PDB file of N, CA and C in Angstrom:
ATOM      1  N   UNK A   1       4.844 -92.202 -75.375  1.00 59.00           N
ATOM      2  CA  UNK A   1       4.485 -93.411 -75.343  1.00 59.00           C
ATOM      3  C   UNK A   1       2.909 -92.954 -75.541  1.00 59.00           C
ATOM      4  N   UNK A   2       1.658 -93.444 -76.565  1.00 57.00           N
ATOM      5  CA  UNK A   2       0.566 -92.580 -76.466  1.00 57.00           C
ATOM      6  C   UNK A   2      -0.242 -94.445 -75.435  1.00 57.00           C
ATOM      7  N   UNK A   3      -1.214 -93.664 -74.811  1.00 54.00           N
ATOM      8  CA  UNK A   3      -2.100 -94.488 -74.542  1.00 54.00           C
ATOM      9  C   UNK A   3      -2.936 -95.560 -75.124  1.00 54.00           C
ATOM     10  N   UNK A   4      -3.597 -96.375 -75.225  1.00 55.00           N
ATOM     11  CA  UNK A   4      -4.611 -96.939 -75.948  1.00 55.00           C
ATOM     12  C   UNK A   4      -5.552 -96.431 -76.325  1.00 55.00           C
ATOM     13  N   UNK A   5      -6.262 -95.843 -77.439  1.00 57.00           N
ATOM     14  CA  UNK A   5      -6.917 -95.598 -77.293  1.00 57.00           C
ATOM     15  C   UNK A   5      -8.412 -96.099 -76.649  1.00 57.00           C
ATOM     16  N   UNK A   6      -8.624 -97.238 -76.732  1.00 56.00           N
ATOM     17  CA  UNK A   6      -9.269 -97.462 -76.084  1.00 56.00           C
ATOM     18  C   UNK A   6      -9.748 -97.118 -74.223  1.00 56.00           C
ATOM     19  N   UNK A   7      -8.735 -97.353 -74.007  1.00 55.00           N
ATOM     20  CA  UNK A   7      -8.820 -97.027 -73.044  1.00 55.00           C
ATOM     21  C   UNK A   7      -9.310 -95.569 -72.479  1.00 55.00           C
ATOM     22  N   UNK A   8      -8.731 -94.586 -73.884  1.00 53.00           N
ATOM     23  CA  UNK A   8      -9.010 -93.526 -73.048  1.00 53.00           C
ATOM     24  C   UNK A   8     -10.435 -92.929 -73.309  1.00 53.00           C
ATOM     25  N   UNK A   9     -11.057 -93.774 -74.214  1.00 55.00           N
ATOM     26  CA  UNK A   9     -12.453 -93.891 -74.879  1.00 55.00           C
ATOM     27  C   UNK A   9     -13.383 -92.836 -74.187  1.00 55.00           C
ATOM     28  N   UNK A  10     -13.800 -93.572 -72.615  1.00 56.00           N
ATOM     29  CA  UNK A  10     -15.125 -93.009 -71.773  1.00 56.00           C
ATOM     30  C   UNK A  10     -14.420 -91.665 -71.350  1.00 56.00           C
ATOM     31  N   UNK A  11     -12.970 -90.889 -71.149  1.00 53.00           N
ATOM     32  CA  UNK A  11     -12.892 -90.134 -70.590  1.00 53.00           C
ATOM     33  C   UNK A  11     -13.088 -89.206 -71.968  1.00 53.00           C
ATOM     34  N   UNK A  12     -12.237 -89.490 -73.132  1.00 52.00           N
ATOM     35  CA  UNK A  12     -12.394 -88.551 -74.144  1.00 52.00           C
ATOM     36  C   UNK A  12     -13.802 -88.522 -74.971  1.00 52.00           C
ATOM     37  N   UNK A  13     -15.088 -88.856 -74.166  1.00 61.00           N
ATOM     38  CA  UNK A  13     -16.639 -88.977 -74.403  1.00 61.00           C
ATOM     39  C   UNK A  13     -17.271 -87.976 -73.320  1.00 61.00           C
ATOM     40  N   UNK A  14     -16.587 -87.711 -72.620  1.00 61.00           N
ATOM     41  CA  UNK A  14     -17.359 -86.739 -71.618  1.00 61.00           C
ATOM     42  C   UNK A  14     -16.510 -85.508 -71.514  1.00 61.00           C
ATOM     43  N   UNK A  15     -15.394 -85.609 -72.357  1.00 66.00           N
ATOM     44  CA  UNK A  15     -14.332 -83.809 -72.349  1.00 66.00           C
ATOM     45  C   UNK A  15     -13.987 -83.771 -74.021  1.00 66.00           C
ATOM     46  N   UNK A  16     -14.511 -82.596 -75.075  1.00 76.00           N
ATOM     47  CA  UNK A  16     -13.414 -82.563 -75.722  1.00 76.00           C
ATOM     48  C   UNK A  16     -12.217 -83.096 -75.643  1.00 76.00           C
ATOM     49  N   UNK A  17     -11.559 -83.947 -76.744  1.00 84.00           N
ATOM     50  CA  UNK A  17     -10.203 -84.347 -76.663  1.00 84.00           C
ATOM     51  C   UNK A  17      -9.092 -83.179 -76.833  1.00 84.00           C
ATOM     52  N   UNK A  18      -9.688 -81.670 -77.635  1.00 90.00           N
ATOM     53  CA  UNK A  18      -8.170 -81.451 -77.342  1.00 90.00           C
ATOM     54  C   UNK A  18      -8.017 -80.617 -76.126  1.00 90.00           C
ATOM     55  N   UNK A  19      -9.328 -80.884 -75.041  1.00 91.00           N
ATOM     56  CA  UNK A  19      -9.160 -80.350 -73.583  1.00 91.00           C
ATOM     57  C   UNK A  19      -8.029 -81.052 -72.891  1.00 91.00           C
ATOM     58  N   UNK A  20      -8.779 -82.446 -72.942  1.00 92.00           N
ATOM     59  CA  UNK A  20      -8.016 -83.525 -71.839  1.00 92.00           C
ATOM     60  C   UNK A  20      -6.470 -83.585 -72.629  1.00 92.00           C
ATOM     61  N   UNK A  21      -6.044 -83.316 -73.947  1.00 94.00           N
ATOM     62  CA  UNK A  21      -4.549 -83.090 -74.101  1.00 94.00           C
ATOM     63  C   UNK A  21      -4.080 -81.971 -73.816  1.00 94.00           C
ATOM     64  N   UNK A  22      -4.488 -81.099 -73.284  1.00 95.00           N
ATOM     65  CA  UNK A  22      -4.803 -79.351 -72.967  1.00 95.00           C
ATOM     66  C   UNK A  22      -4.200 -79.878 -71.272  1.00 95.00           C
ATOM     67  N   UNK A  23      -5.023 -80.548 -70.857  1.00 96.00           N
ATOM     68  CA  UNK A  23      -4.735 -80.787 -69.293  1.00 96.00           C
ATOM     69  C   UNK A  23      -3.712 -81.403 -68.759  1.00 96.00           C
ATOM     70  N   UNK A  24      -3.381 -82.774 -69.856  1.00 96.00           N
ATOM     71  CA  UNK A  24      -2.620 -83.543 -69.774  1.00 96.00           C
ATOM     72  C   UNK A  24      -0.960 -83.319 -69.898  1.00 96.00           C
ATOM     73  N   UNK A  25      -1.050 -82.071 -70.606  1.00 97.00           N
ATOM     74  CA  UNK A  25       0.351 -81.444 -70.940  1.00 97.00           C
ATOM     75  C   UNK A  25       0.745 -80.465 -69.868  1.00 97.00           C
ATOM     76  N   UNK A  26      -0.416 -80.102 -69.273  1.00 97.00           N
ATOM     77  CA  UNK A  26      -0.642 -78.659 -68.358  1.00 97.00           C
ATOM     78  C   UNK A  26       0.097 -79.515 -66.969  1.00 97.00           C
ATOM     79  N   UNK A  27      -0.706 -81.095 -66.757  1.00 97.00           N
ATOM     80  CA  UNK A  27       0.104 -82.016 -65.724  1.00 97.00           C
ATOM     81  C   UNK A  27       1.421 -82.012 -65.932  1.00 97.00           C
ATOM     82  N   UNK A  28       2.015 -82.435 -67.170  1.00 97.00           N
ATOM     83  CA  UNK A  28       3.419 -83.046 -66.643  1.00 97.00           C
ATOM     84  C   UNK A  28       4.138 -81.947 -67.320  1.00 97.00           C
ATOM     85  N   UNK A  29       3.848 -80.494 -67.444  1.00 97.00           N
ATOM     86  CA  UNK A  29       4.956 -79.511 -67.454  1.00 97.00           C
ATOM     87  C   UNK A  29       5.079 -79.210 -66.282  1.00 97.00           C
ATOM     88  N   UNK A  30       3.628 -79.031 -65.014  1.00 97.00           N
ATOM     89  CA  UNK A  30       3.870 -78.972 -63.598  1.00 97.00           C
ATOM     90  C   UNK A  30       4.613 -80.031 -63.121  1.00 97.00           C
ATOM     91  N   UNK A  31       4.655 -81.059 -63.585  1.00 96.00           N
ATOM     92  CA  UNK A  31       5.693 -82.274 -63.086  1.00 96.00           C
ATOM     93  C   UNK A  31       6.967 -82.076 -63.055  1.00 96.00           C
ATOM     94  N   UNK A  32       7.365 -81.688 -64.115  1.00 96.00           N
ATOM     95  CA  UNK A  32       8.508 -81.206 -64.637  1.00 96.00           C
ATOM     96  C   UNK A  32       9.315 -80.184 -64.082  1.00 96.00           C
ATOM     97  N   UNK A  33       8.602 -78.952 -64.253  1.00 96.00           N
ATOM     98  CA  UNK A  33       9.192 -77.691 -63.290  1.00 96.00           C
ATOM     99  C   UNK A  33       9.777 -78.655 -61.826  1.00 96.00           C
ATOM    100  N   UNK A  34       8.084 -79.354 -61.175  1.00 95.00           N
ATOM    101  CA  UNK A  34       8.588 -79.266 -59.433  1.00 95.00           C
ATOM    102  C   UNK A  34       9.524 -80.567 -59.351  1.00 95.00           C
ATOM    103  N   UNK A  35       9.702 -80.747 -60.556  1.00 93.00           N
ATOM    104  CA  UNK A  35      11.073 -81.788 -60.666  1.00 93.00           C
ATOM    105  C   UNK A  35      12.802 -81.243 -60.247  1.00 93.00           C
ATOM    106  N   UNK A  36      12.438 -80.309 -61.973  1.00 93.00           N
ATOM    107  CA  UNK A  36      13.826 -79.200 -61.740  1.00 93.00           C
ATOM    108  C   UNK A  36      13.726 -78.383 -60.578  1.00 93.00           C
ATOM    109  N   UNK A  37      12.543 -77.770 -59.935  1.00 93.00           N
ATOM    110  CA  UNK A  37      12.868 -77.072 -58.765  1.00 93.00           C
ATOM    111  C   UNK A  37      13.204 -77.301 -57.649  1.00 93.00           C
ATOM    112  N   UNK A  38      13.209 -78.941 -57.326  1.00 91.00           N
ATOM    113  CA  UNK A  38      13.657 -79.888 -56.780  1.00 91.00           C
ATOM    114  C   UNK A  38      15.655 -80.277 -56.574  1.00 91.00           C
ATOM    115  N   UNK A  39      15.759 -80.124 -58.229  1.00 88.00           N
ATOM    116  CA  UNK A  39      16.879 -80.751 -58.924  1.00 88.00           C
ATOM    117  C   UNK A  39      17.556 -79.384 -58.694  1.00 88.00           C
ATOM    118  N   UNK A  40      17.316 -78.589 -58.015  1.00 90.00           N
ATOM    119  CA  UNK A  40      17.708 -76.543 -58.107  1.00 90.00           C
ATOM    120  C   UNK A  40      18.133 -76.741 -56.647  1.00 90.00           C
ATOM    121  N   UNK A  41      16.861 -77.021 -55.888  1.00 88.00           N
ATOM    122  CA  UNK A  41      17.193 -76.686 -54.091  1.00 88.00           C
ATOM    123  C   UNK A  41      18.388 -78.162 -53.948  1.00 88.00           C
ATOM    124  N   UNK A  42      18.341 -78.839 -54.364  1.00 85.00           N
ATOM    125  CA  UNK A  42      19.549 -79.973 -54.134  1.00 85.00           C
ATOM    126  C   UNK A  42      21.274 -80.197 -54.323  1.00 85.00           C
ATOM    127  N   UNK A  43      21.051 -79.373 -55.403  1.00 84.00           N
ATOM    128  CA  UNK A  43      22.293 -78.881 -56.498  1.00 84.00           C
ATOM    129  C   UNK A  43      22.905 -77.567 -56.805  1.00 84.00           C
ATOM    130  N   UNK A  44      21.886 -77.079 -55.642  1.00 74.00           N
ATOM    131  CA  UNK A  44      22.057 -75.276 -56.364  1.00 74.00           C
ATOM    132  C   UNK A  44      22.639 -74.822 -55.200  1.00 74.00           C
TER     133      UNK A  44
END
């Protein structure tokens, strides 16, 4: 689900939009990897 553009506008003005998107994707990926590692520790 995409966030409303109005809410993201101030941040988008401060940084290039591509950079924002890349940072968010990296954070999501890191969270996913941490979750997978946690599951691996539980069920491994």
